[in-house]
Amino acid sequence: MSIVLVKQAKKRFGEKEVLKDITFSVEEGEVVSIIGPSGSGKSTLLRCATFLEKLDAGSIAYAGEEIVAGDESHSYYPSSKDIRKASGNFGLVFQNFNLFPHYSVIKNVVDAPLNVAKRDEKEVYEQAKQLLEKVGLADKADAYPCELSGGQQQRVAIARALAMKPKILYFDEPTSALDPELTAEILKIMKELAMEKMTMVIVTHEIDFAKAVSDRVVFMDDGLIVEEGIPGQVIDNPTNERTKEFLNKLNY
């Protein structure tokens, strides 16, 4: 079953049509990387799939349940309460970390499970400690974001997203604000998650990484999915001229 299914998605900002009739799905345990030039609609697709932006047309379903009904001309959104409930299906890791600066590391991780999911406090703190250990930050539980490097902040953000036990994790250019050494830290954790069969959608410029961890690579350009398939096909042997041109610019 598809964890997420977006059908006939359209989105415009003013005169600019950013998504043009996109249909996109991700199966359980699948790792999908979305690549393409800046302005191609990659981040907007993620923001619409996670309800941060509203589609103008099209539908969104999670685990077989249609959340946003719609067709090629309209989208019908449910109540904000239903959207909040549906948001429990996914976690989202941003490029700029988005941690609460006035919360300690562990409080950043436990905040949503306690206050949104209303889970047991003892269980939540136990899980948070395990997640901080998983991302190599067990010794930073009481630190504050301003005391951490960018790579450490992003690792906290990943732990925070995992704390909600999502069915799928979205990453929106998670390494674009980091230098190469810190980028390697984050990619290592994401590779480990991929090996654990965590369902992930990753918008990235890291082509080697996309090739190494993805089950499927999607190339977007000008609001369209231009080409998709296994990494060996899309990255090593693309058939579309726009895909070839994009990869050639990156020396692939």
Short mmCIF file of C-alpha atoms in Angstrom, two decimals:
data_model
loop_
_atom_site.label_atom_id
_atom_site.label_comp_id
_atom_site.label_asym_id
_atom_site.label_seq_id
_atom_site.Cartn_x
_atom_site.Cartn_y
_atom_site.Cartn_z
CA MET A 1 0.00 0.00 0.00
CA SER A 2 1.14 3.56 -0.72
CA ILE A 3 2.06 5.46 2.42
CA VAL A 4 1.35 8.68 0.52
CA LEU A 5 -0.48 9.23 -2.76
CA VAL A 6 -0.68 12.69 -4.32
CA LYS A 7 -2.83 12.85 -7.45
CA GLN A 8 -3.23 15.59 -10.09
CA ALA A 9 -1.55 18.15 -7.82
CA LYS A 10 -1.56 21.74 -9.05
CA LYS A 11 -0.23 24.79 -7.25
CA ARG A 12 0.40 28.33 -8.38
CA PHE A 13 1.83 31.38 -6.67
CA GLY A 14 0.38 34.40 -8.45
CA GLU A 15 0.99 33.95 -12.17
CA LYS A 16 3.59 31.20 -11.69
CA GLU A 17 2.36 27.62 -11.92
CA VAL A 18 4.73 25.76 -9.59
CA LEU A 19 3.15 22.28 -9.73
CA LYS A 20 1.53 21.17 -12.99
CA ASP A 21 -0.66 18.09 -12.58
CA ILE A 22 1.76 16.01 -10.47
CA THR A 23 0.91 12.46 -9.44
CA PHE A 24 3.34 10.98 -6.94
CA SER A 25 3.29 8.01 -4.56
CA VAL A 26 5.63 6.31 -2.10
CA GLU A 27 5.37 2.70 -0.94
CA GLU A 28 6.08 1.49 2.58
CA GLY A 29 9.83 1.08 3.19
CA GLU A 30 10.75 2.93 0.00
CA VAL A 31 13.37 5.69 -0.16
CA VAL A 32 12.63 8.24 -2.88
CA SER A 33 14.97 11.10 -3.75
CA ILE A 34 13.67 14.12 -5.64
CA ILE A 35 16.29 15.99 -7.65
CA GLY A 36 16.13 18.88 -10.09
CA PRO A 37 17.10 22.52 -10.59
CA SER A 38 16.10 25.26 -8.15
CA GLY A 39 12.57 26.46 -8.78
CA SER A 40 11.43 23.16 -10.27
CA GLY A 41 8.74 22.59 -7.60
CA LYS A 42 10.50 20.02 -5.40
CA SER A 43 10.10 21.81 -2.07
CA THR A 44 6.58 22.98 -2.96
CA LEU A 45 5.56 19.36 -3.57
CA LEU A 46 6.85 18.46 -0.09
CA ARG A 47 5.16 21.47 1.49
CA CYS A 48 1.84 20.53 -0.11
CA ALA A 49 2.19 16.86 0.87
CA THR A 50 2.74 17.98 4.49
CA PHE A 51 -0.14 20.54 4.46
CA LEU A 52 2.18 23.55 4.89
CA GLU A 53 0.79 24.82 1.58
CA LYS A 54 -2.65 24.19 0.11
CA LEU A 55 -3.06 22.63 -3.30
CA ASP A 56 -5.20 24.49 -5.85
CA ALA A 57 -6.26 21.17 -7.35
CA GLY A 58 -5.67 17.47 -6.72
CA SER A 59 -5.90 15.06 -3.81
CA ILE A 60 -3.68 13.69 -1.01
CA ALA A 61 -4.09 10.33 0.72
CA TYR A 62 -2.11 8.76 3.56
CA ALA A 63 -2.11 4.97 4.13
CA GLY A 64 -5.15 4.60 1.88
CA GLU A 65 -7.20 7.32 3.59
CA GLU A 66 -8.02 10.34 1.46
CA ILE A 67 -7.29 13.48 3.49
CA VAL A 68 -7.58 16.13 0.79
CA ALA A 69 -10.23 15.25 -1.77
CA GLY A 70 -10.03 16.73 -5.22
CA ASP A 71 -9.63 16.40 -8.96
CA GLU A 72 -7.86 18.23 -11.75
CA SER A 73 -9.74 21.47 -11.05
CA HIS A 74 -10.29 21.62 -7.25
CA SER A 75 -9.00 20.53 -3.84
CA TYR A 76 -11.29 20.15 -0.84
CA TYR A 77 -9.60 20.45 2.54
CA PRO A 78 -11.05 18.98 5.75
CA SER A 79 -11.13 20.75 9.13
CA SER A 80 -7.89 21.87 10.76
CA LYS A 81 -8.51 19.18 13.39
CA ASP A 82 -8.52 16.48 10.68
CA ILE A 83 -5.39 17.96 9.11
CA ARG A 84 -3.62 17.87 12.50
CA LYS A 85 -4.62 14.24 12.93
CA ALA A 86 -3.41 13.33 9.43
CA SER A 87 -0.10 15.10 10.15
CA GLY A 88 0.68 12.27 12.59
CA ASN A 89 1.50 10.16 9.52
CA PHE A 90 4.71 12.03 8.74
CA GLY A 91 7.75 13.81 10.11
CA LEU A 92 9.44 16.70 8.33
CA VAL A 93 13.10 17.74 8.57
CA PHE A 94 13.78 21.24 7.23
CA GLN A 95 17.01 22.65 5.82
CA ASN A 96 17.17 25.25 8.62
CA PHE A 97 16.54 22.88 11.57
CA ASN A 98 13.58 24.88 13.02
CA LEU A 99 14.36 23.91 16.62
CA PHE A 100 12.83 25.84 19.51
CA PRO A 101 15.79 27.98 20.67
CA HIS A 102 14.49 28.35 24.25
CA TYR A 103 14.06 24.57 24.72
CA SER A 104 16.84 22.17 25.63
CA VAL A 105 17.69 19.40 23.16
CA ILE A 106 15.61 16.79 24.97
CA LYS A 107 12.67 19.18 25.38
CA ASN A 108 12.72 19.80 21.62
CA VAL A 109 12.45 16.04 21.09
CA VAL A 110 9.70 15.34 23.67
CA ASP A 111 7.53 18.41 23.03
CA ALA A 112 5.27 17.06 20.25
CA PRO A 113 4.85 13.48 21.62
CA LEU A 114 3.78 14.95 24.97
CA ASN A 115 1.67 17.91 23.85
CA VAL A 116 0.34 16.80 20.46
CA ALA A 117 0.22 12.99 20.71
CA LYS A 118 -0.53 13.10 24.48
CA ARG A 119 1.66 10.07 25.14
CA ASP A 120 2.91 8.84 28.51
CA GLU A 121 5.67 11.10 29.86
CA LYS A 122 7.94 8.31 31.09
CA GLU A 123 7.71 6.44 27.78
CA VAL A 124 8.33 9.64 25.78
CA TYR A 125 11.47 10.60 27.73
CA GLU A 126 12.79 7.03 27.48
CA GLN A 127 12.30 7.07 23.71
CA ALA A 128 13.87 10.54 23.44
CA LYS A 129 17.03 9.32 25.19
CA GLN A 130 17.22 6.34 22.81
CA LEU A 131 16.77 8.61 19.78
CA LEU A 132 19.47 11.02 20.96
CA GLU A 133 21.79 8.05 21.36
CA LYS A 134 20.85 6.88 17.86
CA VAL A 135 21.89 10.25 16.38
CA GLY A 136 25.04 10.43 18.50
CA LEU A 137 23.89 13.17 20.87
CA ALA A 138 23.20 11.34 24.14
CA ASP A 139 25.59 13.73 25.92
CA LYS A 140 23.81 16.86 24.62
CA ALA A 141 20.33 16.26 26.10
CA ASP A 142 20.51 19.32 28.37
CA ALA A 143 22.27 21.61 25.87
CA TYR A 144 20.46 24.35 23.95
CA PRO A 145 20.43 24.71 20.15
CA CYS A 146 22.72 27.76 20.25
CA GLU A 147 25.40 25.57 21.86
CA LEU A 148 25.36 23.05 19.00
CA SER A 149 26.93 22.97 15.55
CA GLY A 150 24.65 23.03 12.51
CA GLY A 151 25.16 19.28 12.03
CA GLN A 152 24.24 18.60 15.65
CA GLN A 153 21.13 20.78 15.35
CA GLN A 154 20.06 18.85 12.26
CA ARG A 155 20.57 15.56 14.09
CA VAL A 156 18.30 16.85 16.88
CA ALA A 157 15.74 17.75 14.20
CA ILE A 158 15.87 14.18 12.87
CA ALA A 159 15.43 12.76 16.40
CA ARG A 160 12.50 15.14 16.93
CA ALA A 161 10.82 13.97 13.72
CA LEU A 162 11.34 10.29 14.63
CA ALA A 163 9.89 10.87 18.13
CA MET A 164 6.39 11.11 16.64
CA LYS A 165 6.75 7.57 15.22
CA PRO A 166 5.84 8.68 11.69
CA LYS A 167 5.00 6.34 8.83
CA ILE A 168 7.12 8.48 6.51
CA LEU A 169 9.91 11.04 6.93
CA TYR A 170 10.27 14.00 4.56
CA PHE A 171 13.61 15.77 4.21
CA ASP A 172 13.72 19.16 2.47
CA GLU A 173 17.36 19.69 1.46
CA PRO A 174 18.56 18.63 4.92
CA THR A 175 22.23 19.36 4.21
CA SER A 176 22.04 22.59 2.19
CA ALA A 177 22.86 24.79 5.21
CA LEU A 178 25.84 22.64 6.25
CA ASP A 179 29.50 22.46 5.26
CA PRO A 180 30.82 19.19 3.72
CA GLU A 181 32.06 17.67 6.98
CA LEU A 182 28.74 18.25 8.75
CA THR A 183 26.86 17.09 5.65
CA ALA A 184 28.61 13.71 5.96
CA GLU A 185 27.28 13.36 9.55
CA ILE A 186 23.68 13.83 8.42
CA LEU A 187 23.96 11.59 5.36
CA LYS A 188 25.37 8.81 7.55
CA ILE A 189 22.30 8.91 9.80
CA MET A 190 19.97 8.99 6.81
CA LYS A 191 21.76 5.98 5.30
CA GLU A 192 21.24 4.10 8.57
CA LEU A 193 17.52 4.98 8.49
CA ALA A 194 17.33 3.73 4.89
CA MET A 195 18.94 0.44 5.94
CA GLU A 196 16.28 0.15 8.67
CA LYS A 197 13.62 0.49 5.93
CA MET A 198 12.32 3.84 7.13
CA THR A 199 10.06 5.24 4.42
CA MET A 200 11.65 8.50 3.27
CA VAL A 201 11.25 11.23 0.66
CA ILE A 202 14.38 13.33 0.27
CA VAL A 203 14.66 16.54 -1.72
CA THR A 204 18.39 16.80 -2.28
CA HIS A 205 21.24 18.17 -4.41
CA GLU A 206 23.50 15.36 -3.14
CA ILE A 207 23.41 13.20 -6.27
CA ASP A 208 25.92 10.59 -5.03
CA PHE A 209 23.85 10.18 -1.87
CA ALA A 210 20.60 9.89 -3.84
CA LYS A 211 22.23 7.22 -5.98
CA ALA A 212 23.49 5.28 -2.95
CA VAL A 213 20.34 5.17 -0.79
CA SER A 214 17.34 5.55 -3.08
CA ASP A 215 15.03 2.87 -4.36
CA ARG A 216 13.71 5.44 -6.81
CA VAL A 217 14.87 8.84 -8.08
CA VAL A 218 12.42 11.46 -9.34
CA PHE A 219 13.69 14.29 -11.56
CA MET A 220 11.53 17.42 -11.53
CA ASP A 221 11.78 20.43 -13.80
CA ASP A 222 9.41 23.36 -14.32
CA GLY A 223 6.66 21.93 -12.08
CA LEU A 224 6.61 18.51 -13.74
CA ILE A 225 7.96 15.04 -12.99
CA VAL A 226 10.10 14.68 -16.09
CA GLU A 227 11.69 11.29 -15.38
CA GLU A 228 11.65 8.71 -12.60
CA GLY A 229 13.05 5.26 -12.03
CA ILE A 230 15.82 3.36 -10.27
CA PRO A 231 19.00 5.42 -9.61
CA GLY A 232 21.00 3.45 -12.18
CA GLN A 233 18.53 4.53 -14.82
CA VAL A 234 17.76 8.16 -13.94
CA ILE A 235 21.25 9.19 -12.78
CA ASP A 236 23.53 6.92 -14.82
CA ASN A 237 21.47 6.51 -17.97
CA PRO A 238 18.78 9.21 -18.25
CA THR A 239 16.57 9.20 -21.33
CA ASN A 240 15.11 12.71 -21.07
CA GLU A 241 17.14 15.58 -22.49
CA ARG A 242 16.34 17.88 -19.54
CA THR A 243 17.57 15.24 -17.08
CA LYS A 244 20.78 14.79 -19.10
CA GLU A 245 21.36 18.56 -19.24
CA PHE A 246 20.85 18.93 -15.46
CA LEU A 247 23.24 16.08 -14.61
CA ASN A 248 25.83 17.27 -17.17
CA LYS A 249 25.93 20.66 -15.40
CA LEU A 250 26.79 18.76 -12.22
CA ASN A 251 29.47 16.79 -14.10
CA TYR A 252 27.54 13.51 -14.15
#
